[in-house]
């Protein structure tokens, strides 16, 4: 922890998200290198432009395998493994549905049920075939598409942390728009706000963490309303519709941000009760569930402290 307590903030917009870097040194050059690193990963992984390594794979769906760089291959391997876990709501092959719904993008709409049924047939993770020796990926059916939107920010947050550590930085925070990774511990730890759903910048509470990632996924950032019903961007890979349950948001506290990103989606699919039961066997992954009935449920709180700031909410410990 540096003697000078001043915190310097640097911001950018990348991956369609506000990016915030906090350092204890005034270092424009280091901040620029961090933003450049994020940009490089965005260029490899984005599906929001015509070209990237992931788009090369998607364009070749049903035709041929595509060789990619080792980090892209490893990230896809990890995303496929998460998709094939028991009862997983995570699916790296969800791309055709994401593109059809366009939630969070211009032109969003509720697709006809027969469109959803047809697109669901293009989302089997087993149809994403990895070839270790050639470092290549093939999508077996035409129209298939990989989407790493639920994992890539976590992966990139970890790479930023590694880069800063390698540069000799002892204490820093990177926020990739809901994906926070921290390095070191300023006096008393890092304080991270837990947002109140549908209430702008208002907070439900604050977490204090050291050397941990804090990832939040919610239904209140990217959504649209149609005929009085709200449609948010976390899709249920079984039905093809937005996941509909008791949750407004899930936050995961973990060492690696990639785990936080994956587990927010897994927990979204399981809900509070099953999620807490599953996390019982994973002391390294901790969840904070915020329900529509204004409950804040902590699966455990070994690696963070939570302070409630809004008395409309009640904090409950998991009974699992
Ligand atoms: P998470 O809950 O972590 O993930 C939700 C996202 O994952 C969805 O938006 C969808 O993309 C995908 N998804 C939905 N359901 C599932 C599921 N069941 N399993 C797996 N994945 C699912 N946004 C822009 O507006 N413009 C951009 O140019 C842009 N570029 C981006 C480039 C990159 C490299 C990345 C990683 C993201 C980019 N984004 C962009 C944001 C992106 O579209 C997602 O909205 C964002 O990644 C969602 O992150 P999250 O943490 O809010 O949600
Ligand atoms: Mg995620």
XYZ file of C-alpha atoms and ligand atoms in Angstrom:
374
model
C 0.000 0.000 0.000
C 1.568 3.315 -1.068
C 2.292 6.024 1.552
C 0.569 8.668 -0.548
C -3.117 7.881 -0.110
C -4.293 9.721 -3.214
C -6.295 7.705 -5.669
C -6.141 8.582 -9.389
C -9.013 7.583 -11.674
C -8.768 6.985 -15.423
C -11.760 6.277 -17.630
C -12.550 5.120 -21.162
C -15.402 3.556 -23.102
C -14.544 0.129 -24.530
C -16.647 -2.977 -25.270
C -19.736 -0.730 -25.176
C -19.047 -0.240 -21.463
C -17.677 2.484 -19.185
C -14.185 1.412 -18.053
C -12.652 2.763 -14.851
C -9.085 2.280 -13.641
C -7.983 3.393 -10.169
C -4.294 3.737 -9.311
C -2.376 5.137 -6.362
C 0.127 6.793 -8.693
C -0.442 9.491 -11.258
C 0.576 7.528 -14.361
C -1.131 8.453 -17.640
C 1.210 6.186 -19.602
C 0.320 3.114 -17.531
C -3.409 3.871 -17.836
C -3.034 4.162 -21.628
C -1.289 0.795 -21.764
C -4.095 -0.787 -19.729
C -6.721 0.622 -22.087
C -4.699 -0.550 -25.090
C -4.528 -4.059 -23.630
C -8.322 -4.113 -23.162
C -8.763 -2.867 -26.734
C -6.534 -5.682 -28.048
C -8.681 -8.304 -26.316
C -11.857 -6.585 -27.520
C -10.534 -6.800 -31.084
C -9.997 -10.562 -30.699
C -13.228 -11.409 -28.909
C -15.983 -9.030 -29.984
C -19.109 -10.203 -31.816
C -20.325 -6.643 -32.257
C -18.265 -6.031 -35.380
C -17.850 -7.905 -38.638
C -14.290 -9.042 -37.873
C -12.592 -10.596 -34.846
C -11.198 -14.066 -34.204
C -14.550 -15.088 -32.705
C -16.388 -13.650 -35.733
C -14.057 -15.599 -38.032
C -15.261 -18.776 -36.286
C -18.903 -17.647 -36.545
C -18.612 -16.771 -40.258
C -17.240 -20.271 -40.928
C -20.091 -22.054 -39.081
C -21.056 -25.272 -40.859
C -18.126 -24.884 -43.262
C -14.667 -25.364 -41.763
C -12.551 -25.062 -38.621
C -10.785 -21.765 -37.901
C -7.365 -21.531 -36.254
C -7.260 -18.936 -33.492
C -4.653 -17.604 -31.070
C -3.979 -19.625 -27.922
C -5.719 -17.189 -25.482
C -8.890 -17.191 -27.609
C -8.801 -20.992 -27.845
C -8.352 -21.361 -24.067
C -11.171 -18.910 -23.326
C -13.510 -20.797 -25.680
C -12.469 -24.079 -24.059
C -13.293 -22.628 -20.641
C -16.641 -21.259 -21.881
C -17.541 -24.638 -23.383
C -16.701 -26.420 -20.115
C -18.915 -23.960 -18.179
C -21.704 -24.608 -20.700
C -21.503 -28.354 -20.148
C -21.605 -28.301 -16.324
C -24.605 -30.030 -14.764
C -27.712 -27.774 -14.788
C -25.724 -24.943 -16.401
C -27.599 -21.862 -17.617
C -24.373 -20.701 -19.249
C -24.125 -21.399 -22.973
C -21.325 -20.095 -25.188
C -23.331 -21.046 -28.305
C -26.230 -18.717 -27.369
C -25.159 -16.289 -30.149
C -28.061 -16.825 -32.628
C -30.608 -15.995 -29.892
C -28.651 -12.970 -28.623
C -28.483 -11.608 -32.173
C -32.201 -12.238 -32.744
C -33.405 -10.571 -29.531
C -30.873 -7.679 -29.805
C -31.455 -6.811 -26.148
C -29.386 -3.745 -25.245
C -28.942 -2.875 -28.926
C -30.917 -0.927 -31.522
C -33.791 -2.950 -33.014
C -34.672 -5.135 -30.009
C -37.962 -7.055 -30.267
C -39.744 -10.166 -29.005
C -39.146 -12.870 -31.632
C -42.021 -15.155 -32.701
C -42.020 -18.445 -30.778
C -41.243 -20.512 -33.890
C -38.129 -18.373 -34.562
C -36.943 -19.039 -31.023
C -37.578 -22.773 -31.379
C -35.620 -22.858 -34.658
C -32.690 -20.863 -33.219
C -32.543 -23.032 -30.091
C -31.544 -25.924 -32.350
C -28.369 -23.977 -33.218
C -27.193 -23.566 -29.628
C -25.865 -26.972 -28.569
C -22.427 -26.468 -26.902
C -21.479 -29.995 -28.046
C -21.558 -28.624 -31.624
C -18.618 -26.333 -30.786
C -15.711 -28.583 -31.692
C -12.232 -27.814 -30.388
C -9.045 -29.153 -31.941
C -6.220 -28.823 -29.428
C -3.426 -29.766 -31.844
C -4.406 -27.165 -34.448
C -5.702 -24.626 -31.918
C -8.852 -24.427 -34.023
C -12.590 -24.178 -33.439
C -15.418 -25.367 -35.657
C -19.149 -24.769 -35.322
C -20.828 -27.809 -36.833
C -24.080 -26.214 -38.079
C -24.555 -23.229 -40.401
C -26.059 -20.308 -38.475
C -24.346 -21.201 -35.188
C -22.505 -18.405 -33.344
C -20.327 -18.171 -30.260
C -21.053 -15.261 -27.874
C -18.539 -14.633 -25.075
C -20.477 -11.692 -23.589
C -20.979 -13.503 -20.280
C -17.322 -14.441 -19.747
C -14.947 -12.198 -21.735
C -15.035 -9.179 -19.428
C -14.086 -11.407 -16.499
C -11.219 -12.912 -18.461
C -9.987 -9.469 -19.534
C -10.230 -8.076 -15.968
C -7.873 -10.867 -14.840
C -5.423 -10.084 -17.651
C -5.415 -6.393 -16.617
C -4.668 -7.402 -13.020
C -1.800 -9.671 -14.192
C -0.394 -6.866 -16.363
C -0.494 -4.333 -13.526
C 1.163 -6.786 -11.147
C 3.866 -7.473 -13.729
C 4.436 -3.709 -14.001
C 5.107 -3.577 -10.251
C 1.760 -2.032 -9.291
C 0.803 -3.097 -5.771
C -2.628 -1.606 -5.487
C -5.209 -0.980 -8.235
C -8.827 -1.507 -9.239
C -10.246 -2.097 -12.715
C -13.970 -1.870 -13.413
C -15.085 -3.102 -16.847
C -18.711 -2.103 -16.300
C -19.963 -4.571 -13.709
C -16.771 -6.656 -13.681
C -14.390 -5.442 -10.986
C -10.975 -6.897 -10.251
C -8.760 -5.579 -7.471
C -5.070 -5.813 -6.784
C -3.704 -5.438 -3.270
C -5.339 -3.770 -0.374
C -5.543 -0.060 0.319
C -6.018 0.811 4.031
C -9.173 -1.014 5.079
C -9.644 -2.759 1.700
C -11.475 -1.712 -1.464
C -15.047 -0.548 -1.066
C -17.331 -1.652 -3.916
C -20.930 -0.461 -4.175
C -23.823 -2.870 -4.697
C -26.224 -1.079 -7.028
C -29.917 -0.713 -6.296
C -31.817 -2.195 -9.272
C -33.643 0.296 -11.514
C -32.452 3.237 -9.352
C -29.555 4.803 -11.277
C -26.473 5.190 -9.089
C -28.233 4.506 -5.772
C -26.689 1.755 -3.659
C -28.178 -1.063 -1.580
C -24.920 -1.511 0.256
C -21.153 -1.736 0.010
C -18.701 -4.622 0.045
C -15.147 -4.416 1.298
C -12.679 -6.713 -0.458
C -8.940 -7.289 -0.809
C -7.329 -9.039 -3.784
C -10.744 -10.189 -4.973
C -12.993 -9.767 -7.954
C -16.572 -8.534 -7.642
C -18.843 -9.264 -10.629
C -22.484 -8.273 -10.846
C -25.060 -9.395 -13.389
C -28.502 -7.938 -13.266
C -31.727 -7.522 -15.143
C -31.708 -3.720 -14.786
C -28.899 -2.592 -17.124
C -29.757 -4.112 -20.483
C -33.445 -4.679 -21.063
C -36.481 -3.442 -22.985
C -40.180 -3.368 -22.265
C -42.951 -4.580 -24.542
C -46.681 -4.683 -23.674
C -45.832 -4.009 -20.033
C -43.387 -6.907 -19.780
C -39.676 -6.510 -19.217
C -37.169 -8.529 -21.265
C -33.545 -8.549 -20.000
C -30.358 -9.853 -21.594
C -29.602 -13.046 -19.647
C -31.259 -15.735 -21.724
C -32.346 -19.159 -20.548
C -30.614 -21.578 -22.934
C -33.386 -24.122 -22.329
C -36.306 -21.893 -23.353
C -34.616 -19.179 -25.435
C -36.387 -16.465 -23.371
C -34.900 -14.207 -20.660
C -34.414 -16.103 -17.384
C -37.471 -15.455 -15.283
C -37.034 -15.948 -11.539
C -36.981 -14.183 -8.159
C -33.716 -12.318 -8.841
C -32.933 -8.696 -9.650
C -29.169 -9.269 -9.531
C -26.394 -11.649 -8.531
C -22.929 -10.586 -7.408
C -20.045 -13.031 -7.166
C -16.951 -12.453 -5.029
C -14.072 -14.675 -6.147
C -10.315 -14.648 -6.683
C -10.535 -14.775 -10.474
C -12.933 -12.486 -12.303
C -13.521 -15.099 -15.021
C -15.072 -17.307 -12.312
C -17.196 -14.384 -11.150
C -18.462 -13.843 -14.679
C -19.301 -17.523 -15.224
C -20.867 -18.011 -11.799
C -23.182 -14.996 -12.036
C -24.819 -16.727 -15.016
C -24.821 -20.139 -13.292
C -26.413 -18.632 -10.178
C -28.957 -16.755 -12.272
C -30.057 -20.058 -13.705
C -30.296 -21.782 -10.305
C -31.882 -19.068 -8.164
C -31.239 -18.473 -4.460
C -32.002 -21.808 -2.854
C -30.291 -24.140 -5.277
C -27.467 -21.614 -5.828
C -26.656 -21.451 -2.107
C -26.737 -25.237 -1.851
C -24.303 -25.595 -4.774
C -21.966 -22.918 -3.374
C -21.799 -24.755 -0.070
C -19.199 -27.019 -1.709
C -17.305 -24.025 -3.203
C -15.852 -21.853 -0.416
C -13.846 -19.944 -3.052
C -17.000 -18.616 -4.753
C -19.395 -16.402 -2.792
C -22.689 -14.960 -3.991
C -24.847 -12.016 -3.027
C -28.367 -12.453 -4.379
C -30.690 -9.443 -4.578
C -34.311 -10.534 -4.918
C -37.325 -8.734 -6.304
C -38.779 -8.817 -2.775
C -35.838 -6.703 -1.525
C -33.895 -9.416 0.206
C -30.096 -9.532 0.099
C -28.996 -13.152 0.560
C -25.321 -13.866 1.258
C -24.264 -17.433 0.393
C -21.358 -16.820 2.819
C -19.115 -13.866 3.677
C -15.648 -15.233 4.351
C -13.812 -13.022 1.902
C -15.705 -9.736 2.141
C -17.611 -7.516 4.515
C -21.057 -6.258 3.583
C -22.611 -3.039 4.884
C -26.280 -2.366 4.209
C -26.976 1.246 3.218
C -30.659 1.042 2.229
C -33.077 0.026 4.949
C -35.759 -0.995 2.430
C -33.657 -4.158 2.011
C -33.140 -7.018 4.504
C -29.931 -9.038 4.717
C -30.258 -12.799 5.153
C -27.494 -15.370 5.517
C -27.801 -18.536 3.511
C -29.355 -21.384 5.449
C -27.779 -23.974 3.131
P -23.493 -11.123 -18.197
O -24.679 -11.527 -17.420
O -22.166 -11.535 -17.740
O -23.659 -11.657 -19.690
C -24.803 -11.434 -20.440
C -24.418 -11.432 -21.878
O -23.953 -12.734 -22.239
C -25.566 -11.098 -22.816
O -25.584 -9.726 -23.129
C -25.259 -11.985 -23.992
O -24.271 -11.371 -24.805
C -24.660 -13.220 -23.374
N -25.617 -14.202 -22.856
C -26.966 -14.084 -22.681
N -27.465 -15.206 -22.144
C -26.416 -16.059 -21.983
C -26.307 -17.387 -21.495
N -27.360 -18.067 -21.039
N -25.090 -17.971 -21.491
C -23.997 -17.307 -21.932
N -24.054 -16.037 -22.423
C -25.244 -15.431 -22.435
N -21.862 -3.819 -25.905
C -22.255 -2.811 -26.716
O -23.301 -2.224 -26.471
N -21.505 -2.461 -27.791
C -20.340 -3.086 -28.088
O -19.667 -2.712 -29.057
C -19.896 -4.138 -27.241
N -18.740 -4.806 -27.483
C -18.325 -5.796 -26.651
C -17.114 -6.461 -26.898
C -16.673 -7.459 -26.049
C -15.368 -8.151 -26.314
C -17.452 -7.822 -24.906
C -16.992 -8.877 -23.949
C -18.650 -7.177 -24.649
C -19.098 -6.162 -25.521
N -20.311 -5.509 -25.280
C -20.716 -4.490 -26.126
C -21.177 -5.872 -24.143
C -21.888 -7.201 -24.401
O -22.737 -7.054 -25.495
C -22.683 -7.675 -23.199
O -23.775 -6.848 -22.972
C -21.893 -7.678 -21.962
O -20.726 -8.424 -22.155
C -22.740 -8.237 -20.859
O -21.968 -8.330 -19.723
P -22.631 -8.349 -18.318
O -21.549 -8.566 -17.353
O -23.501 -7.151 -18.168
O -23.651 -9.568 -18.373
Mg -21.304 -13.177 -16.695
